[in-house]
Short mmCIF file of C-alpha atoms in Angstrom, two decimals:
data_model
loop_
_atom_site.label_atom_id
_atom_site.label_comp_id
_atom_site.label_asym_id
_atom_site.label_seq_id
_atom_site.Cartn_x
_atom_site.Cartn_y
_atom_site.Cartn_z
CA UNK J 29 72.26 39.34 156.69
CA UNK J 30 75.22 40.22 154.48
CA UNK J 31 76.85 36.97 155.43
CA UNK J 32 73.90 34.85 154.23
CA UNK J 33 73.72 36.86 151.01
CA UNK J 34 77.39 36.01 150.44
CA UNK J 35 76.66 32.33 151.04
CA UNK J 36 73.85 32.49 148.45
CA UNK J 37 76.06 34.34 145.97
CA UNK J 38 78.68 31.65 146.42
CA UNK J 39 76.06 28.97 145.85
CA UNK J 40 74.93 30.62 142.61
CA UNK J 41 78.51 30.86 141.32
CA UNK J 42 79.24 27.27 142.27
CA UNK J 43 75.91 26.21 140.75
CA UNK J 44 76.93 27.85 137.47
CA UNK J 45 80.15 25.85 137.45
CA UNK J 46 78.25 22.63 138.21
CA UNK J 47 75.81 23.45 135.40
CA UNK J 48 78.48 24.14 132.77
CA UNK J 49 80.57 21.11 133.67
CA UNK J 50 77.60 18.72 133.65
CA UNK J 51 76.50 20.04 130.23
CA UNK J 52 80.01 19.44 128.89
CA UNK J 53 80.35 15.98 130.46
CA UNK J 54 76.85 14.74 129.54
CA UNK J 55 77.68 13.70 125.92
CA UNK J 56 80.51 11.49 127.22
CA UNK J 57 78.37 9.98 129.97
CA UNK J 58 75.18 9.35 127.97
CA UNK J 59 74.27 5.66 127.94
CA UNK J 60 71.36 5.97 125.53
CA UNK J 61 72.90 8.10 122.78
CA UNK J 62 72.60 7.06 119.13
CA UNK J 63 75.92 5.19 119.08
CA UNK J 64 75.06 3.15 122.17
CA UNK J 65 71.66 2.30 120.73
CA UNK J 66 73.26 1.06 117.51
CA UNK J 67 76.01 -1.06 119.11
CA UNK J 68 73.83 -4.16 119.65
CA UNK J 69 72.24 -3.82 116.19
CA UNK J 70 75.38 -3.43 114.09
CA UNK J 71 78.76 -5.00 113.48
CA UNK J 72 81.95 -2.96 113.31
CA UNK J 73 83.03 -1.79 109.85
CA UNK J 74 80.09 -3.26 107.95
CA UNK J 75 77.02 -1.67 106.41
CA UNK J 76 73.88 -2.82 108.20
CA UNK J 77 70.34 -1.83 107.16
CA UNK J 78 68.28 -0.20 109.89
CA UNK J 79 64.69 -1.17 110.63
CA UNK J 80 62.29 1.55 109.50
CA UNK J 81 60.67 3.44 112.37
CA UNK J 82 57.10 2.46 113.22
CA UNK J 83 54.67 3.68 115.84
CA UNK J 84 55.61 0.67 118.01
CA UNK J 85 59.37 0.76 117.71
CA UNK J 86 61.98 3.19 116.56
CA UNK J 87 65.72 2.74 117.06
CA UNK J 88 66.22 6.47 117.53
CA UNK J 89 63.72 9.27 118.11
CA UNK J 90 62.80 11.62 115.25
CA UNK J 91 63.77 9.22 112.44
CA UNK J 92 62.35 10.20 109.05
CA UNK J 93 59.94 7.39 108.01
CA UNK J 94 60.20 8.40 104.33
CA UNK J 95 63.79 7.18 104.26
CA UNK J 96 65.42 3.81 104.16
CA UNK J 97 68.61 3.93 106.20
CA UNK J 98 71.73 1.86 106.65
CA UNK J 99 74.54 2.43 109.10
CA UNK J 100 78.22 1.57 109.26
CA UNK J 101 79.62 1.71 112.77
CA UNK J 102 83.28 2.30 112.10
CA UNK J 103 86.49 1.86 114.00
CA UNK J 104 89.53 3.33 112.29
CA UNK J 105 92.11 1.90 114.69
CA UNK J 106 93.09 -0.88 112.26
CA UNK J 107 93.03 1.16 109.05
CA UNK J 108 91.07 3.54 106.89
CA UNK J 109 87.52 2.82 105.70
CA UNK J 110 86.36 2.62 102.10
CA UNK J 111 82.74 3.52 101.52
CA UNK J 112 80.94 2.71 98.31
CA UNK J 113 77.26 3.55 98.07
CA UNK J 114 75.25 3.19 94.87
CA UNK J 115 72.67 5.94 94.41
CA UNK J 116 68.95 5.35 94.44
CA UNK J 117 66.79 7.07 91.85
CA UNK J 118 65.36 9.70 94.16
CA UNK J 119 67.71 11.13 96.77
CA UNK J 120 70.58 9.56 98.64
CA UNK J 121 72.77 11.11 101.28
CA UNK J 122 75.65 10.05 103.49
CA UNK J 123 76.20 11.67 106.88
CA UNK J 124 79.23 11.10 109.10
CA UNK J 125 78.83 11.30 112.87
CA UNK J 126 81.46 11.23 115.59
CA UNK J 127 81.17 8.86 118.54
CA UNK J 128 79.13 11.61 120.25
CA UNK J 129 76.59 12.12 117.43
CA UNK J 130 78.16 15.29 116.00
CA UNK J 131 77.50 15.40 112.25
CA UNK J 132 80.90 16.46 110.92
CA UNK J 133 80.34 15.79 107.23
CA UNK J 134 77.37 15.18 104.96
CA UNK J 135 77.13 14.79 101.21
CA UNK J 136 74.16 14.13 98.95
CA UNK J 137 73.98 12.36 95.61
CA UNK J 138 74.04 15.55 93.56
CA UNK J 139 77.14 16.85 95.31
CA UNK J 140 78.80 13.46 94.77
CA UNK J 141 77.92 13.80 91.10
CA UNK J 142 78.38 10.22 89.93
CA UNK J 143 76.44 7.01 89.92
CA UNK J 144 77.81 6.10 93.31
CA UNK J 145 79.20 7.85 96.35
CA UNK J 146 82.78 6.65 96.81
CA UNK J 147 85.04 7.92 99.53
CA UNK J 148 87.74 7.09 102.02
CA UNK J 149 87.41 7.80 105.70
CA UNK J 150 90.50 8.07 107.88
CA UNK J 151 91.94 9.70 110.94
CA UNK J 152 94.07 12.85 110.44
CA UNK J 153 97.17 10.72 111.22
CA UNK J 154 96.29 8.17 108.54
CA UNK J 155 95.62 11.00 106.08
CA UNK J 156 99.05 12.42 106.77
CA UNK J 157 100.58 9.05 105.84
CA UNK J 158 98.88 8.88 102.43
CA UNK J 159 101.74 9.42 99.89
CA UNK J 160 101.69 12.79 98.20
CA UNK J 161 101.36 11.65 94.53
CA UNK J 162 98.71 9.18 95.45
CA UNK J 163 96.74 12.07 96.83
CA UNK J 164 97.05 13.85 93.47
CA UNK J 165 96.15 10.91 91.25
CA UNK J 166 93.20 10.25 93.49
CA UNK J 167 92.01 13.83 93.18
CA UNK J 168 88.53 12.70 92.23
CA UNK J 169 88.44 10.43 95.25
CA UNK J 170 87.01 12.03 98.33
CA UNK J 171 89.01 11.70 101.51
CA UNK J 172 87.20 12.50 104.73
CA UNK J 173 88.95 12.96 108.05
CA UNK J 174 87.20 11.64 111.10
CA UNK J 175 87.74 13.64 114.31
CA UNK J 176 87.20 10.48 116.39
CA UNK J 177 88.49 6.94 115.88
CA UNK J 178 85.00 5.50 116.15
CA UNK J 179 81.74 6.85 114.81
CA UNK J 180 78.83 6.27 112.49
CA UNK J 181 78.30 6.56 108.75
CA UNK J 182 74.59 6.82 108.05
CA UNK J 183 73.35 6.25 104.52
CA UNK J 184 69.83 7.43 103.73
CA UNK J 185 67.79 6.83 100.59
CA UNK J 186 64.47 8.59 100.09
CA UNK J 187 61.33 6.77 99.07
CA UNK J 188 59.28 9.60 97.53
CA UNK J 189 56.16 7.45 97.90
CA UNK J 190 55.56 4.64 100.41
CA UNK J 191 55.47 2.12 97.54
CA UNK J 192 59.04 2.98 96.63
CA UNK J 193 60.46 2.06 100.02
CA UNK J 194 61.49 -1.36 98.71
CA UNK J 195 63.41 0.33 95.89
CA UNK J 196 65.23 2.59 98.35
CA UNK J 197 65.97 -0.47 100.46
CA UNK J 198 67.45 -2.33 97.48
CA UNK J 199 69.62 0.65 96.55
CA UNK J 200 71.14 0.64 100.03
CA UNK J 201 71.66 -3.13 100.03
CA UNK J 202 74.51 -2.65 97.54
CA UNK J 203 76.40 -0.26 99.81
CA UNK J 204 79.71 -1.36 101.23
CA UNK J 205 81.87 -0.18 104.07
CA UNK J 206 85.11 -2.00 104.83
CA UNK J 207 88.72 -1.49 105.82
CA UNK J 208 90.95 -0.98 102.80
CA UNK J 209 93.90 1.10 101.65
CA UNK J 210 93.48 4.15 99.43
CA UNK J 211 93.90 3.19 95.76
CA UNK Z 29 79.30 25.66 163.65
CA UNK Z 30 77.96 28.56 161.63
CA UNK Z 31 80.66 28.06 159.02
CA UNK Z 32 79.83 24.36 158.68
CA UNK Z 33 76.14 25.06 158.34
CA UNK Z 34 76.80 27.83 155.82
CA UNK Z 35 79.06 25.74 153.61
CA UNK Z 36 76.69 22.75 153.67
CA UNK Z 37 73.84 25.01 152.69
CA UNK Z 38 75.92 26.60 149.91
CA UNK Z 39 77.01 23.26 148.48
CA UNK Z 40 73.47 21.88 148.48
CA UNK Z 41 72.06 25.03 146.90
CA UNK Z 42 74.85 24.96 144.29
CA UNK Z 43 74.06 21.35 143.41
CA UNK Z 44 70.35 22.12 143.10
CA UNK Z 45 70.97 25.22 140.95
CA UNK Z 46 73.58 23.55 138.75
CA UNK Z 47 71.86 20.23 138.16
CA UNK Z 48 68.45 21.88 137.91
CA UNK Z 49 69.69 24.26 135.22
CA UNK Z 50 71.28 21.37 133.31
CA UNK Z 51 68.14 19.28 133.53
CA UNK Z 52 65.97 22.20 132.37
CA UNK Z 53 68.16 23.12 129.41
CA UNK Z 54 68.63 19.53 128.26
CA UNK Z 55 64.97 18.53 128.50
CA UNK Z 56 63.74 21.74 126.91
CA UNK Z 57 66.23 21.52 124.08
CA UNK Z 58 68.05 24.81 124.51
CA UNK Z 59 70.34 25.49 121.56
CA UNK Z 60 71.85 28.62 120.12
CA UNK Z 61 71.85 29.86 116.54
CA UNK Z 62 68.24 28.98 115.82
CA UNK Z 63 66.59 29.97 112.55
CA UNK Z 64 62.90 30.76 113.03
CA UNK Z 65 60.48 31.24 110.14
CA UNK Z 66 56.91 31.70 111.35
CA UNK Z 67 56.28 28.95 113.89
CA UNK Z 68 59.01 26.78 112.39
CA UNK Z 69 62.39 26.66 114.09
CA UNK Z 70 65.55 24.97 112.87
CA UNK Z 71 69.02 24.69 114.36
CA UNK Z 72 71.23 24.44 111.26
CA UNK Z 73 74.42 24.46 113.33
CA UNK Z 74 73.31 21.29 115.13
CA UNK Z 75 74.09 19.41 111.91
CA UNK Z 76 77.71 20.52 111.83
CA UNK Z 77 80.86 20.57 113.97
CA UNK Z 78 79.81 24.05 115.14
CA UNK Z 79 77.08 22.46 117.29
CA UNK Z 80 76.90 24.17 120.68
CA UNK Z 81 77.40 22.27 123.97
CA UNK Z 82 73.71 22.50 124.91
CA UNK Z 83 72.55 20.94 121.64
CA UNK Z 84 75.24 18.25 122.04
CA UNK Z 85 73.99 17.42 125.52
CA UNK Z 86 70.39 17.33 124.28
CA UNK Z 87 71.05 14.91 121.41
CA UNK Z 88 73.19 12.74 123.67
CA UNK Z 89 70.26 12.45 126.06
CA UNK Z 90 67.53 11.87 123.46
CA UNK Z 91 69.65 9.56 121.30
CA UNK Z 92 68.77 11.15 117.98
CA UNK Z 93 71.06 11.82 115.05
CA UNK Z 94 70.67 15.38 113.72
CA UNK Z 95 70.30 16.00 110.00
CA UNK Z 96 73.75 16.90 108.62
CA UNK Z 97 74.22 20.36 107.15
CA UNK Z 98 75.25 19.02 103.73
CA UNK Z 99 72.16 16.82 103.70
CA UNK Z 100 69.36 19.15 104.72
CA UNK Z 101 67.74 21.05 107.52
CA UNK Z 102 64.91 20.15 109.92
CA UNK Z 103 62.29 22.67 111.06
CA UNK Z 104 60.25 21.92 114.20
CA UNK Z 105 56.82 23.35 115.05
CA UNK Z 106 54.92 22.86 118.31
CA UNK Z 107 52.17 25.46 117.90
CA UNK Z 108 50.01 26.95 115.16
CA UNK Z 109 50.41 30.54 113.93
CA UNK Z 110 48.16 31.84 116.73
CA UNK Z 111 50.26 30.13 119.41
CA UNK Z 112 47.87 27.24 120.15
CA UNK Z 113 49.66 24.04 121.15
CA UNK Z 114 49.28 21.15 118.72
CA UNK Z 115 46.46 19.05 120.16
CA UNK Z 116 45.77 15.76 118.40
CA UNK Z 117 42.05 16.13 119.05
CA UNK Z 118 41.89 19.30 116.93
CA UNK Z 119 42.10 19.85 113.19
CA UNK Z 120 44.95 21.99 111.85
CA UNK Z 121 45.43 22.99 108.24
CA UNK Z 122 48.88 23.59 106.79
CA UNK Z 123 49.11 25.58 103.58
CA UNK Z 124 51.33 27.96 101.72
CA UNK Z 125 54.81 28.03 100.32
CA UNK Z 126 57.84 25.90 101.00
CA UNK Z 127 61.45 27.04 100.63
CA UNK Z 128 63.46 25.79 97.67
CA UNK Z 129 64.54 22.20 98.20
CA UNK Z 130 64.90 19.15 95.98
CA UNK Z 131 62.69 17.15 98.32
CA UNK Z 132 60.94 17.79 101.58
CA UNK Z 133 59.19 15.57 104.08
CA UNK Z 134 56.66 16.46 106.77
CA UNK Z 135 56.36 14.09 109.72
CA UNK Z 136 54.18 14.01 112.83
CA UNK Z 137 55.72 12.77 116.09
CA UNK Z 138 54.73 12.67 119.73
CA UNK Z 139 56.80 14.81 122.11
CA UNK Z 140 59.37 12.01 122.51
CA UNK Z 141 59.98 11.73 118.77
CA UNK Z 142 57.99 8.53 118.24
CA UNK Z 143 55.64 8.05 115.31
CA UNK Z 144 51.95 7.96 116.17
CA UNK Z 145 49.84 4.87 115.49
CA UNK Z 146 46.87 5.40 113.15
CA UNK Z 147 44.50 3.39 110.99
CA UNK Z 148 46.01 4.22 107.59
CA UNK Z 149 49.63 3.89 108.71
CA UNK Z 150 50.52 7.38 107.56
CA UNK Z 151 53.06 9.37 109.51
CA UNK Z 152 53.81 12.15 107.08
CA UNK Z 153 54.09 13.33 103.51
CA UNK Z 154 56.89 13.82 101.04
CA UNK Z 155 56.95 16.62 98.45
CA UNK Z 156 56.50 13.99 95.72
CA UNK Z 157 53.29 12.42 97.00
CA UNK Z 158 51.37 15.49 98.16
CA UNK Z 159 48.15 16.30 96.26
CA UNK Z 160 48.30 19.81 94.80
CA UNK Z 161 45.79 22.04 93.05
CA UNK Z 162 46.20 23.41 89.51
CA UNK Z 163 48.47 26.20 90.70
CA UNK Z 164 50.75 23.86 92.61
CA UNK Z 165 49.49 24.82 96.05
CA UNK Z 166 48.68 22.26 98.68
CA UNK Z 167 46.64 22.02 101.85
CA UNK Z 168 47.42 19.38 104.47
CA UNK Z 169 44.78 18.57 107.08
CA UNK Z 170 46.25 17.36 110.35
CA UNK Z 171 43.23 15.83 112.03
CA UNK Z 172 42.11 12.91 114.21
CA UNK Z 173 39.39 11.88 111.71
CA UNK Z 174 39.68 11.24 107.98
CA UNK Z 175 39.69 14.31 105.73
CA UNK Z 176 39.57 14.56 101.92
CA UNK Z 177 42.84 15.42 100.21
CA UNK Z 178 46.06 15.31 102.20
CA UNK Z 179 45.08 13.86 105.56
CA UNK Z 180 47.78 13.51 108.18
CA UNK Z 181 46.25 11.56 111.11
CA UNK Z 182 47.06 12.66 114.65
CA UNK Z 183 45.85 9.47 116.31
CA UNK Z 184 43.99 11.69 118.78
CA UNK Z 185 47.07 12.12 121.03
CA UNK Z 186 47.24 15.06 123.38
CA UNK Z 187 50.32 16.83 122.06
CA UNK Z 188 52.32 16.40 118.89
CA UNK Z 189 55.26 17.93 117.03
CA UNK Z 190 55.57 18.54 113.31
CA UNK Z 191 58.97 18.27 111.65
CA UNK Z 192 59.54 19.71 108.18
CA UNK Z 193 62.77 18.43 106.68
CA UNK Z 194 64.20 20.06 103.58
CA UNK Z 195 66.75 18.03 101.64
CA UNK Z 196 69.30 19.51 99.24
CA UNK Z 197 68.34 23.07 100.08
CA UNK Z 198 70.15 26.43 100.12
CA UNK Z 199 68.55 27.13 103.53
CA UNK Z 200 71.14 26.69 106.23
CA UNK Z 201 73.63 28.32 108.54
CA UNK Z 202 73.98 31.37 106.27
CA UNK Z 203 70.22 31.98 106.03
CA UNK Z 204 69.29 35.17 107.85
CA UNK Z 205 66.14 36.69 106.40
CA UNK Z 206 62.70 35.19 106.36
CA UNK Z 207 62.39 36.21 102.70
CA UNK Z 208 64.63 33.36 101.69
CA UNK Z 209 62.43 30.74 103.25
CA UNK Z 210 58.68 31.09 103.19
CA UNK Z 211 57.34 28.34 105.44
CA UNK Z 212 53.76 27.04 105.41
CA UNK Z 213 51.16 28.63 107.66
CA UNK Z 214 49.32 26.53 110.26
CA UNK Z 215 45.76 27.38 111.32
CA UNK Z 216 43.65 25.59 113.93
CA UNK Z 217 40.11 24.64 112.92
CA UNK Z 218 37.54 22.77 114.99
CA UNK Z 219 38.38 20.65 118.02
CA UNK Z 220 36.50 17.46 118.80
#
């Protein structure tokens, strides 16, 4: 009796370990996460507009249909990324995701405070190599550090009314994402 | 012989317990640090690097991209104020106050996060297009058949989810009291 209880206790403990390790490994093993879904639809280090979600097809679940979105799938291994996004009239935001869909930085148009959102994205190592004075003269330039070498920059522009979706789309069409040194 | 049987049994039970618990938590969307106001629940930490491992596993499985903390916050509701599940064959009215935000959007999805097909091609409202009365209040009718005013069609599906996204809002990780964020009330009316 006691022996079988011990076996069950052991199974519960082992089951807990299995549970915790699978939860931790799952993000790395997921084949249908947002990044994997966007790989066939995007090119590396370029801003690509995303198809708006409809009842028939949606690239990702729970996309906000009131927004026009564009994505830059980045790879920082060959240099830092420059992002330039003109603002639409209503509301524009930029969100940075790691390879595993963790949103590590987000900024909206009001926080950016100018007519365009301009920033540099780099790895911590690349940031460390940016010369000191350059960092000072570029104080009004935002530098974002990416925790992973690859990831996603998602640009979203709100269409307050369905008729304004084309306007939001046009605003995003001017956005650029490319490899370039910090100026 | 007994030892072999015992260890086989233990390993199998461990696998069932471990994988079963993972499957349950990931499909049911377990996440810590939730912010609940009425029937609306948000996970502000899921939009930041402080996201917990369960929420990470869930978004990796579903394939969604959470709203970033500097962008806004998303509140999910699956039932009305009385605890009735959202049934697309019933009429629900949404009314009341919304927390401070530059813009908000309300969207209706099925349980898998897909938009629902309907005759007028409407899947939600934004704060800019909602019809309000003289005092600035609004009532949204979530119903299978057309309603006057703000009609959000359900398409007659069995179960749906409402997502209220607030953009450029002070509501977030630091929000603790419900006083800061009044969220709209949801009441079920007739079912067809």
